[in-house]
Coordinates of C-alpha atoms in Angstrom, one line a residue:
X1 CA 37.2 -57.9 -40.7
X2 CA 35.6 -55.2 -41.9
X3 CA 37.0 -52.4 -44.2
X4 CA 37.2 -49.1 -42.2
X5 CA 37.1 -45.6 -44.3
X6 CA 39.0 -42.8 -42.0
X7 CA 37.5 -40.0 -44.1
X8 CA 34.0 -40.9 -44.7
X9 CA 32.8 -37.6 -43.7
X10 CA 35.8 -35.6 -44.4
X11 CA 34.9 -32.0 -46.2
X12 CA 37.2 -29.0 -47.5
X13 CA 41.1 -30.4 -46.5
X14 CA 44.2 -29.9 -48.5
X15 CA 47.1 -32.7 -48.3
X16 CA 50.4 -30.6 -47.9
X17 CA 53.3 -32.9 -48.5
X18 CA 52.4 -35.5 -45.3
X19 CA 50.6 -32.7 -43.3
X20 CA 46.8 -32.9 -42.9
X21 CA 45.4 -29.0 -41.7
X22 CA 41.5 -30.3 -41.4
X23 CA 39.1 -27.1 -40.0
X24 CA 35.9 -27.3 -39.1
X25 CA 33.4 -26.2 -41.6
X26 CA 29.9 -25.0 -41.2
X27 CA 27.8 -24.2 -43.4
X28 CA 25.3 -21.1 -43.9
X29 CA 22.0 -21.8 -42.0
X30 CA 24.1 -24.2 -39.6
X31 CA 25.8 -21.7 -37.6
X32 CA 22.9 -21.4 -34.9
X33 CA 22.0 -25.2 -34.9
X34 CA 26.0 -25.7 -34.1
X35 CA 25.8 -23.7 -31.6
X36 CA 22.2 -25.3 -30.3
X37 CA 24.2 -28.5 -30.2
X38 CA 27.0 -27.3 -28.0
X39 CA 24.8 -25.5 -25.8
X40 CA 23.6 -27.1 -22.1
X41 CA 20.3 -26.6 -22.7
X42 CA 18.8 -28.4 -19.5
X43 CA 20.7 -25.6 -17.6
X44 CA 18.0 -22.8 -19.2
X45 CA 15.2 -21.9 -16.7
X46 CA 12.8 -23.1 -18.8
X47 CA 14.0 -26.7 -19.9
X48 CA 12.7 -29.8 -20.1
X49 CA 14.9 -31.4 -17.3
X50 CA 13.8 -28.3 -15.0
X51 CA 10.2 -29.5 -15.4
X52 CA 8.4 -28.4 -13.2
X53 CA 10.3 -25.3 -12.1
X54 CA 11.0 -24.7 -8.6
X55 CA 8.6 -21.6 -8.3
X56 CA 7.9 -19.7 -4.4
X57 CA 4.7 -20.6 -3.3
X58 CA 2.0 -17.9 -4.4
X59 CA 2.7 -15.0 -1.6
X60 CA 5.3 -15.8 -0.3
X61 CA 8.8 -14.2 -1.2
X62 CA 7.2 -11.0 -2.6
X63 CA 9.3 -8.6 -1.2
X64 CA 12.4 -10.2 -2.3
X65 CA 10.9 -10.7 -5.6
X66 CA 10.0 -7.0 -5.9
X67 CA 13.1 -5.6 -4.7
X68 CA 15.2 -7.7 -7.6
X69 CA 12.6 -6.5 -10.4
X70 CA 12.3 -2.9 -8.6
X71 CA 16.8 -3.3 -9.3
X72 CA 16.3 -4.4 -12.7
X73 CA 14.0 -1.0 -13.7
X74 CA 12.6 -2.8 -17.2
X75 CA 13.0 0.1 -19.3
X76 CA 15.5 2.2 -17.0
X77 CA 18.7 0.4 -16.7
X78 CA 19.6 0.0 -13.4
X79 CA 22.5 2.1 -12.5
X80 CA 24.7 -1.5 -11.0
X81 CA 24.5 -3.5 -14.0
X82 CA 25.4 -6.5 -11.0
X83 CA 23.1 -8.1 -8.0
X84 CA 24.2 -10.8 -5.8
X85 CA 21.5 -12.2 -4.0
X86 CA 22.5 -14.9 -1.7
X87 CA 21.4 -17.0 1.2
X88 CA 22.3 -20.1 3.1
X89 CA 21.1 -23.4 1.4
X90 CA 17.3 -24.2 1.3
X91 CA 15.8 -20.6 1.8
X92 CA 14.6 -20.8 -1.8
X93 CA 17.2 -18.8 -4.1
X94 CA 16.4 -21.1 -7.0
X95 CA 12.5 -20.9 -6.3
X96 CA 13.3 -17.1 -6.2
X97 CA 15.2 -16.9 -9.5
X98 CA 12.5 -19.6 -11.4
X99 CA 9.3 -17.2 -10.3
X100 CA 11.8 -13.9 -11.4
X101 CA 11.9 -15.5 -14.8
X102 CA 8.4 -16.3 -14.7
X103 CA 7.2 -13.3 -14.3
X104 CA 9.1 -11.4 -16.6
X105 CA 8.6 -13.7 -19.4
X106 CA 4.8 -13.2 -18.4
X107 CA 4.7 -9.3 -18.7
X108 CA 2.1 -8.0 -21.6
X109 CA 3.2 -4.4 -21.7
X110 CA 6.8 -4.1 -22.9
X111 CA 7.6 -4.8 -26.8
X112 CA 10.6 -6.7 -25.7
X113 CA 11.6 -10.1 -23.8
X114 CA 13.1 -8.5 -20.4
X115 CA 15.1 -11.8 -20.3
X116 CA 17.9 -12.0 -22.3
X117 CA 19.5 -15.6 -21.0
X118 CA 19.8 -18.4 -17.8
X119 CA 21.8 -20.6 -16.7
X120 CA 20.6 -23.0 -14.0
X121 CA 24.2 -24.3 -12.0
X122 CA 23.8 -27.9 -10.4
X123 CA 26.3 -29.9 -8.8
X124 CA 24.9 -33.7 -9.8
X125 CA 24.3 -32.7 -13.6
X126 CA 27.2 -33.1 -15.6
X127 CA 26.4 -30.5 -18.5
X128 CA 25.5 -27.7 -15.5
X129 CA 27.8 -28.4 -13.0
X130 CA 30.9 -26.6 -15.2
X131 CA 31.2 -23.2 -16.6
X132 CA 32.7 -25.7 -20.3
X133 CA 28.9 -25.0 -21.6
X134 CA 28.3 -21.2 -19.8
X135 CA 29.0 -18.7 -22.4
X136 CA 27.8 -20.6 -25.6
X137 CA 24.4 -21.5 -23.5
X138 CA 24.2 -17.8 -23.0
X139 CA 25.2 -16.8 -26.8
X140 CA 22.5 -19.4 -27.9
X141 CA 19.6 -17.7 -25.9
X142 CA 20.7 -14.5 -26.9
X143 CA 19.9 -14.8 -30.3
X144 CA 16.4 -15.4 -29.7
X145 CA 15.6 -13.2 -27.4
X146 CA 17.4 -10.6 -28.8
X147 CA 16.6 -11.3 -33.2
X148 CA 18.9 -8.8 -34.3
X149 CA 21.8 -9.9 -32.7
X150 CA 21.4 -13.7 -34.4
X151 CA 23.5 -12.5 -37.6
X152 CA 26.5 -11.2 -36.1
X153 CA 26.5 -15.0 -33.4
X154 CA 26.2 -16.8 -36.4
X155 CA 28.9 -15.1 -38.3
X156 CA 31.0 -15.1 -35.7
X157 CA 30.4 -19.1 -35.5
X158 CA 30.5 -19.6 -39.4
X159 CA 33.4 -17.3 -39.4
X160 CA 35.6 -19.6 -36.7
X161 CA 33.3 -23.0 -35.8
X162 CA 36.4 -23.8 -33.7
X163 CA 35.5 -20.9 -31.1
X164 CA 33.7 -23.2 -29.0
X165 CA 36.4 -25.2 -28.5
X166 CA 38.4 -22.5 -26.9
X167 CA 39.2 -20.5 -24.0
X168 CA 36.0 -19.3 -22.1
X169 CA 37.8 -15.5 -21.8
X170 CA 37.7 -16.4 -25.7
X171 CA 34.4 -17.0 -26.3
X172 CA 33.0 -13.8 -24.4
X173 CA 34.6 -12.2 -27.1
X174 CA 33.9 -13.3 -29.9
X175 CA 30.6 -14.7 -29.3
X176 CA 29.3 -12.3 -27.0
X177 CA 30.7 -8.7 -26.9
X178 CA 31.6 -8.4 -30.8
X179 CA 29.0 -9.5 -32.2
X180 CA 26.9 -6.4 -29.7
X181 CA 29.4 -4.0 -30.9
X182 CA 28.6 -5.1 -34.7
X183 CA 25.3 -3.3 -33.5
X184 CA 26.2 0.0 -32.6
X185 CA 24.1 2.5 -30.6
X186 CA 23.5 0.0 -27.8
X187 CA 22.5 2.6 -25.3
X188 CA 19.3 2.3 -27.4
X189 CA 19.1 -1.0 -27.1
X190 CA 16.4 -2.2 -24.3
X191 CA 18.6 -4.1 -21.5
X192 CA 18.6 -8.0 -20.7
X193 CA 18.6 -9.8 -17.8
X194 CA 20.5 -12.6 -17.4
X195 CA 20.6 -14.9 -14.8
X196 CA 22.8 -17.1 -12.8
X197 CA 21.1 -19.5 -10.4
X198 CA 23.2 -22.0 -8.1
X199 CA 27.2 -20.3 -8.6
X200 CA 28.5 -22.2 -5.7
X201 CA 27.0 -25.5 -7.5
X202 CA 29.9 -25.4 -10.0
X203 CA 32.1 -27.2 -9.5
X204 CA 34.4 -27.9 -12.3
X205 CA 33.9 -31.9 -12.6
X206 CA 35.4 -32.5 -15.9
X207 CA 38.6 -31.5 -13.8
X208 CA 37.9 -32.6 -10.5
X209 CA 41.0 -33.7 -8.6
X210 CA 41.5 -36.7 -5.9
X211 CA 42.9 -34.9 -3.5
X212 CA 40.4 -33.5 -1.3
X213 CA 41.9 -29.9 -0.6
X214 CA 43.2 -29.6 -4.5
X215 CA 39.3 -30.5 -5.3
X216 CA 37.9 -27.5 -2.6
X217 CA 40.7 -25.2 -4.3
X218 CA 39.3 -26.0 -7.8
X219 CA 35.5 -25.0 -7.0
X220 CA 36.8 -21.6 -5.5
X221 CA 38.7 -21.5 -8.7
X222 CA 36.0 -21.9 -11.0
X223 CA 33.5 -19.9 -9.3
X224 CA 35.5 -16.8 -9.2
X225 CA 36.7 -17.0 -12.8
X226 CA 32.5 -17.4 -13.7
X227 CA 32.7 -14.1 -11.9
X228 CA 35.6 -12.3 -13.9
X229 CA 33.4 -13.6 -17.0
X230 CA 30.2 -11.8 -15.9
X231 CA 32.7 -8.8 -14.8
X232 CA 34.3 -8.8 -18.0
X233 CA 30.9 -8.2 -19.5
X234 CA 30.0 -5.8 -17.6
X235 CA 33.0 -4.2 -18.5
X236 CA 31.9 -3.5 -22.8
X237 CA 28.8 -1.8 -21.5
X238 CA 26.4 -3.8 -23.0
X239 CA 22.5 -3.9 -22.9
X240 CA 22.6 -6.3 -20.1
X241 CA 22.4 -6.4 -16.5
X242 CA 23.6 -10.0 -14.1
X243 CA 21.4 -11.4 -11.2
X244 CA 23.7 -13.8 -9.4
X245 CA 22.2 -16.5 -7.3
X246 CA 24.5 -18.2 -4.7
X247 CA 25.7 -19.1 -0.8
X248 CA 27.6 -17.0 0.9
X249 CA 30.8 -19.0 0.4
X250 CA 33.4 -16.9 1.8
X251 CA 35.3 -16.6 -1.8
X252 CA 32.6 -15.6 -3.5
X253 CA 31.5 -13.1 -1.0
X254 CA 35.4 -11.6 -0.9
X255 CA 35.4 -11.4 -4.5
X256 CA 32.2 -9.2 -4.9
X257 CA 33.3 -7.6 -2.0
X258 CA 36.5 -6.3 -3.8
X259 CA 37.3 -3.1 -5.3
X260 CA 36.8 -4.2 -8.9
X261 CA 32.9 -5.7 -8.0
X262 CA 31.7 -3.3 -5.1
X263 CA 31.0 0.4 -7.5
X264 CA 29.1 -2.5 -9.9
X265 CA 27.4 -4.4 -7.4
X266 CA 23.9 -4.5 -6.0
X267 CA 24.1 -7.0 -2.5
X268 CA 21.0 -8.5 -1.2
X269 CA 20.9 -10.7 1.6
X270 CA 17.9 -13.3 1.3
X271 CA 17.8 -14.2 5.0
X272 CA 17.7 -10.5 5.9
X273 CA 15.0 -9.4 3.3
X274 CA 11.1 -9.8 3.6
X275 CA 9.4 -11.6 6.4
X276 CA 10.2 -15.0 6.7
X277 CA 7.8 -15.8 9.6
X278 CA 5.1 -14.5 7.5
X279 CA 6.2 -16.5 4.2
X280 CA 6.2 -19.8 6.0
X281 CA 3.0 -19.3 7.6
X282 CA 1.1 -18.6 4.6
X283 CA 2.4 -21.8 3.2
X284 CA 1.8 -23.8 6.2
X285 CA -1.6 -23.0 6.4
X286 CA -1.8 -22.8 3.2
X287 CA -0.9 -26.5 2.6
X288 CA -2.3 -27.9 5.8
X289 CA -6.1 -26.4 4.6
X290 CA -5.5 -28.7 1.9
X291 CA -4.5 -31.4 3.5
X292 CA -7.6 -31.1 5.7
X293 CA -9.7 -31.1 2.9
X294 CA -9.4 -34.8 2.2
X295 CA -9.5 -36.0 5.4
X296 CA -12.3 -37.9 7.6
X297 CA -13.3 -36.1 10.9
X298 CA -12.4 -38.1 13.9
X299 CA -14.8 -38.9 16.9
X300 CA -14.8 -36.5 19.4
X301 CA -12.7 -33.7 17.9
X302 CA -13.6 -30.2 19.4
X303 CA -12.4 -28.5 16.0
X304 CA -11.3 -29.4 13.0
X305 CA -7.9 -30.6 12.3
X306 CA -5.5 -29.2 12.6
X307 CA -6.2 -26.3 15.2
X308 CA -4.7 -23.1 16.2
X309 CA -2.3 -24.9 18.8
X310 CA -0.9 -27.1 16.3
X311 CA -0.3 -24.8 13.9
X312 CA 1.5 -22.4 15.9
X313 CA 3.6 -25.5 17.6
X314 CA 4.1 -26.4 13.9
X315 CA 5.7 -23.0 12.9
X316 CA 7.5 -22.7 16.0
X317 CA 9.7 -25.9 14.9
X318 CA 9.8 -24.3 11.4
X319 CA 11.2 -20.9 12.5
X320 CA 11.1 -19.4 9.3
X321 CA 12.8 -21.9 7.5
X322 CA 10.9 -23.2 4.4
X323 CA 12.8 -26.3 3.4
X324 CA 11.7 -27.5 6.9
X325 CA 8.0 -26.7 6.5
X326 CA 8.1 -28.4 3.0
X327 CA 9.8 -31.8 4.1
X328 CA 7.2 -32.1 6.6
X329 CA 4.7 -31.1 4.5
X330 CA 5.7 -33.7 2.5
X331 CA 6.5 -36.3 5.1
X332 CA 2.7 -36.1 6.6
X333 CA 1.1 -35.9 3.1
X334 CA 0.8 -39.5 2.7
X335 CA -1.7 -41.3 1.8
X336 CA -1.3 -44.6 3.0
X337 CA -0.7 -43.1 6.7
X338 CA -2.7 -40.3 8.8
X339 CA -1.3 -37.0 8.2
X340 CA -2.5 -36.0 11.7
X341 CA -0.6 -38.7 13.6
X342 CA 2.2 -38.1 11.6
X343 CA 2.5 -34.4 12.1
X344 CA 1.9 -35.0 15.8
X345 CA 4.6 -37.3 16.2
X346 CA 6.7 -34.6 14.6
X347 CA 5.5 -32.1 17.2
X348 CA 6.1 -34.6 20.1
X349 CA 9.7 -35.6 19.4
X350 CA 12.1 -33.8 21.6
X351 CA 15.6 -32.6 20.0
X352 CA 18.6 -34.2 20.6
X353 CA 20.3 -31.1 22.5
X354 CA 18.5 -27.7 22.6
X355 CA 21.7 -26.0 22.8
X356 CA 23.3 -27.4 19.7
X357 CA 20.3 -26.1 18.0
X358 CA 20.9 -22.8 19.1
X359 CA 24.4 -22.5 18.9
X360 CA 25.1 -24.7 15.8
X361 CA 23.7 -24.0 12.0
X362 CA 20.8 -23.0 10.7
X363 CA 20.1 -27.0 9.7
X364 CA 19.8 -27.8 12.8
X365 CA 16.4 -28.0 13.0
X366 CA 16.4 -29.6 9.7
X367 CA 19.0 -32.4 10.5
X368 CA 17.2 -32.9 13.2
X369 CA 14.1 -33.6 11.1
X370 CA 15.3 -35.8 8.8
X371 CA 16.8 -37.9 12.0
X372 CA 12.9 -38.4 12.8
X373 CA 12.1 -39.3 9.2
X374 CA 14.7 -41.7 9.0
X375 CA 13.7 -43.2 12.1
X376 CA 10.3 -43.8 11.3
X377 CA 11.3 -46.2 9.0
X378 CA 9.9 -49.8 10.4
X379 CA 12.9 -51.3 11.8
X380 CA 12.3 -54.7 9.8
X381 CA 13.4 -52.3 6.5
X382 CA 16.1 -50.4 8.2
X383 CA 19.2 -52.7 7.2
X384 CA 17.8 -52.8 3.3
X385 CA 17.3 -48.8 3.7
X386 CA 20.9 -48.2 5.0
X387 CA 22.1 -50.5 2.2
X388 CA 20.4 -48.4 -0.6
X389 CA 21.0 -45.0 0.6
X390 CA 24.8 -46.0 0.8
X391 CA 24.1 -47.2 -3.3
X392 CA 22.6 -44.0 -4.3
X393 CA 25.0 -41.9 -2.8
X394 CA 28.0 -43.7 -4.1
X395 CA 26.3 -44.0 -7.7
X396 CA 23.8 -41.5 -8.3
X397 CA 25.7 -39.0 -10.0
X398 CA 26.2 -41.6 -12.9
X399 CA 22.8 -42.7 -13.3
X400 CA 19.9 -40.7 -16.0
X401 CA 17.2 -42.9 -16.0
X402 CA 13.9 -42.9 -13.7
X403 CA 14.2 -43.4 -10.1
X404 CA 12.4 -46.4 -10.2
X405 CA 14.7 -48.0 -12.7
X406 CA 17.9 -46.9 -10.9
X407 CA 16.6 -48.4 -7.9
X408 CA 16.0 -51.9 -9.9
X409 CA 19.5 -51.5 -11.7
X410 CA 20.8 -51.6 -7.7
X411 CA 18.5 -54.4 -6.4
X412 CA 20.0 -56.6 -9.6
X413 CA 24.0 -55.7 -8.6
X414 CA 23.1 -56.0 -4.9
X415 CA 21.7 -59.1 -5.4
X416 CA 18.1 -58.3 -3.4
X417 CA 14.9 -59.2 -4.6
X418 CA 13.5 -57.0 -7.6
X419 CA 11.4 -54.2 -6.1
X420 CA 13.1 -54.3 -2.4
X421 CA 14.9 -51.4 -2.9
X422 CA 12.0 -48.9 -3.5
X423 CA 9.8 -50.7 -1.1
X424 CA 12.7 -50.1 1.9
X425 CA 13.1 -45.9 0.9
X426 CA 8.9 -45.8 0.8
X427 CA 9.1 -44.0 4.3
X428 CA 11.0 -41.5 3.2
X429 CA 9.0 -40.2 0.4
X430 CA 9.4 -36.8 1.9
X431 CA 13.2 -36.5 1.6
X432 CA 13.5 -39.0 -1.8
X433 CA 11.7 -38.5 -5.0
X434 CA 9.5 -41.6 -5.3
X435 CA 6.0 -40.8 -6.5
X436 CA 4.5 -39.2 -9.3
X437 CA 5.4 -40.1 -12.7
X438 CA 8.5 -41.7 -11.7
X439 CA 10.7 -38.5 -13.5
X440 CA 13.2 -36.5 -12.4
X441 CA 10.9 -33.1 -11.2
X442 CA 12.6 -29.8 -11.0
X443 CA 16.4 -31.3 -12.3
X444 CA 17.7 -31.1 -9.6
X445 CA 18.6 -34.4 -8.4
X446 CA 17.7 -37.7 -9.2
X447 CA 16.6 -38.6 -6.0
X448 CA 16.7 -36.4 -3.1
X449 CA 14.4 -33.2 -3.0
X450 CA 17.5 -30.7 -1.6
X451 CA 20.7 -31.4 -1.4
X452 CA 21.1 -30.9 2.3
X453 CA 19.9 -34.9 2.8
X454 CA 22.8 -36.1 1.1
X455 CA 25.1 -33.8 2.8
X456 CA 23.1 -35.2 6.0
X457 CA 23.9 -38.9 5.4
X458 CA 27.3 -38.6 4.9
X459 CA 27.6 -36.4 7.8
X460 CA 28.6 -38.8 10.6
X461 CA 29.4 -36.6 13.4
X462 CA 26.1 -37.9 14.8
X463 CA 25.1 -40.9 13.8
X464 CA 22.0 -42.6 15.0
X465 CA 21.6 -46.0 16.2
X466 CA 20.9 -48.7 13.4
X467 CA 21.5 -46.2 10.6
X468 CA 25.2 -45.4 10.1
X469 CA 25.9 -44.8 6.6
X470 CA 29.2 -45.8 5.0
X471 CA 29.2 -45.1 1.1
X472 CA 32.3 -46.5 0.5
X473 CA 30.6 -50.2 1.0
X474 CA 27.5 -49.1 -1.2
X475 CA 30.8 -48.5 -3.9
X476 CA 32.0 -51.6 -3.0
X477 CA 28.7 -53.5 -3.2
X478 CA 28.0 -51.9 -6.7
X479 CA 31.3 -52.7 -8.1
X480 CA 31.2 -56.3 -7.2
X481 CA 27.7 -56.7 -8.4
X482 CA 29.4 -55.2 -11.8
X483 CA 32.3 -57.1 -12.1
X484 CA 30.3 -60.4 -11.1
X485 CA 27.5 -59.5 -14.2
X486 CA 30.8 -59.2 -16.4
X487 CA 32.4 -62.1 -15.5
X488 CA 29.1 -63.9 -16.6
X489 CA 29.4 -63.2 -19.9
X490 CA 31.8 -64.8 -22.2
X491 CA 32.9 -64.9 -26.2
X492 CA 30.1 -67.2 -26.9
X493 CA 27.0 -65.5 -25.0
X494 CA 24.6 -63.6 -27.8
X495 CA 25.5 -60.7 -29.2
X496 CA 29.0 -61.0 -28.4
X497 CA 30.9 -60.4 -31.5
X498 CA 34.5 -60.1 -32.0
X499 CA 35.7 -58.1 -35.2

């Protein structure tokens, strides 16, 4: 056996009688690195696991996009320091707050970086799906876009390395607010925007509970003490101004709604701002010219694809909704397939029931969508696609790696052939991220392009014929296929050791 040393990298402790007090100790030029490392950086608009960005599609959006820039005022501090902009899922508040950030960062006539921090909330990511990382992300980015402000973070780090271990009401202190009042004449100071895209995706999962209605109570929780934080900033009248990015959940919306938000608060209603009709149309079009460019004409076309008529049919079914024009977008453009049968088949499908449509949510339309994408799967692949969406939607919140090795990781424990998996999902490229180079684009999710397709296959209020998902057997199937690979190994397989 080896020898073990307990205090191999043990600095600065005294040994009172049997009492050990051991502090954290950083050193000078560490302070900011410490911070780096404690810091959910894949949660900053700009990071590597964001790559690419979800941006609006050029022209689209502008409105909205002008109205939060017009509130922010650049060198005139906007006399709310607070705007909520929110909107039901998939109407592009993420896209919105990506090409906000873009822009700004991109602006040649001001001396100064008009964004001070971000931080990117999302569900499936571990480090941005909990406020544990929120206020030293935000410290960290402050002290590069605002220089003189670095000294007084670092001190305050150097002074007390332990700060980041406690109390988030804590840490806005000490690593936000004092070290701007070590400044002094901060109404000189240009002001900072900081962002926060994707509130309702946090969701406190270092604490999540069991119990289903303990678990909702948590989220509410969370959210609304993120809220108090940005409040409490507010509060010290500081160079900085907060663009919130959320749904409309109804404890979010009561909170802003209260007396202590409402004199501080700037509301804006996505849905209701700019003209949606006119947003999707541009993109349609837009992306169905390109389409077009790349494709054969037929025999016997009167015009070239894909006509007026279509179009219009085409936006009809949209009705201002982008996510839906995207997916099919993304569903036609395929290249081993012809995007104008595709898009026709689309267009020809009738809806289940017209009047649920009307009278039920605004994903309607787009449930009913991804019904006709799942459907189009050939019906020899169906029972292997059923079988690997119930996998991914048990398991892929534990998994990092490339889709494509995910996908093989599940073929090995569910005991199919290597490569069925991927070759089953290929029909529904639209909805899953299969192509391009195999990474995770935007962060978002491993696998699906919007969240509203996981929250459609569990849904099972409708099911369809043939594909009825049940992710408690895709947890079953992955946890025997583990415990069989561990059974097979024993104390004398290589690189087994026992110490």
């Amino acid at each position: 056996m080896s020898s073990v040393s307990y205090f191999n990298n043990a600095r600065n402790f005294e040994a009172n009688n049997t009492t050990f007090n051991l502090s954290t100790y950083v050193s000078d030029g560490d302070a900011l690195q410490y911070l780096h490392k404690h810091s959910a950086t894949s949660a900053m608009h700009d990071s590597e696991e964001r790559y690419p960005p979800p941006l609006c599609h050029e022209g689209t959006r502008e409105l909205v996009i002008c109205r939060i820039e017009g509130w922010y005022g650049f060198e005139v501090p906007p006399e709310k320091k607070i705007m909520w902009v929110h909107a039901p899922a998939g109407y592009g508040k993420t896209a919105v707050s990506g090409t906000v950030s873009k822009n700004m960062e991109s602006r040649t006539d001001l001396d100064f970086n008009p964004i001070g921090a971000t931080f990117f909330f999302w569900r499936t990511s571990p480090e941005r799906n909990s406020p544990k990382h929120f206020i030293i992300t935000l410290a960290y980015q402050l002290t590069i876009s605002i220089p003189e402000l670095a000294p007084h973070i670092e001190a305050a780090v150097k002074q007390n390395p332990m700060v980041l271990n406690k109390a988030l009401e804590v840490q806005v202190m000490k690593l936000i607010v004092e070290p701007f009042k070590s400044l002094g004449e901060l109404d000189k100071m240009p002001h900072r925007l900081v962002i926060i895209d994707g509130l309702d995706e946090c969701i406190n999962s270092d604490q999540e509970s069991r119990v289903e209605k303990q678990y909702a109570e948590d989220q509410e929780r969370v959210q609304v003490r993120v809220l108090e934080l940005i409040r409490t900033l507010q509060s010290h009248n500081l160079p900085l101004c907060f663009l919130i990015l959320s749904r409309p959940e109804p404890w979010i919306k009561q909170h802003i709604g209260s007396k202590l938000f409402q004199p501080i608060t700037e509301i804006l209603d996505l849905y209701q701002v700019g003209d949606h009709m006119k947003d999707v149309e541009k993109f349609v079009r837009d992306e169905l010219t390109r389409i077009a460019e790349h494709l054969e004409p037929q025999p016997g076309d009167d015009e070239e694809w894909p006509g007026e008529d279509t179009v219009k049919d085409f936006l009809g079914r949209a009705g201002g909704h982008m996510l839906y024009a995207a997916t099919v977008i993304r569903h036609i453009d395929d290249p081993y397939d012809d995007p104008r049968q595709r898009l026709q088949d689309i267009l020809d499908a009738r809806f289940n029931s017209t009047q649920d449509l009307t009278q039920s949510t605004p994903f309607s339309s787009l449930h009913e969508l991804y019904r006709q994408i799942l459907q189009s799967c050939p019906q020899a692949n169906r029972a292997t696609m059923v079988r690997v969406l119930e996998e991914i939607l048990a398991t892929g919140t534990y998994f990092y790696e490339s889709v494509h090795a995910v996908l093989n990781i599940l073929d090995r424990l569910s005991g199919r052939p290597p490569g069925r998996g991927i070759k089953a999902l290929r029909s529904l490229h639209a909805v899953i991220r299969l192509s391009g180079d195999d990474t995770r684009s935007s962060g978002e999710s491993l696998f699906s392009y919007h969240s509203s397709f996981a929250e459609f296959l569990r849904d099972q209020s409708q099911p369809l014929p043939d594909i009825t998902i049940n992710v408690q057997k895709g947890f079953s199937r992955v946890l025997a296929g583990c415990l069989k690979a561990m059974s097979a190994i024993t104390m004398d397989a290589p690189g087994v050791a026992c110490n």
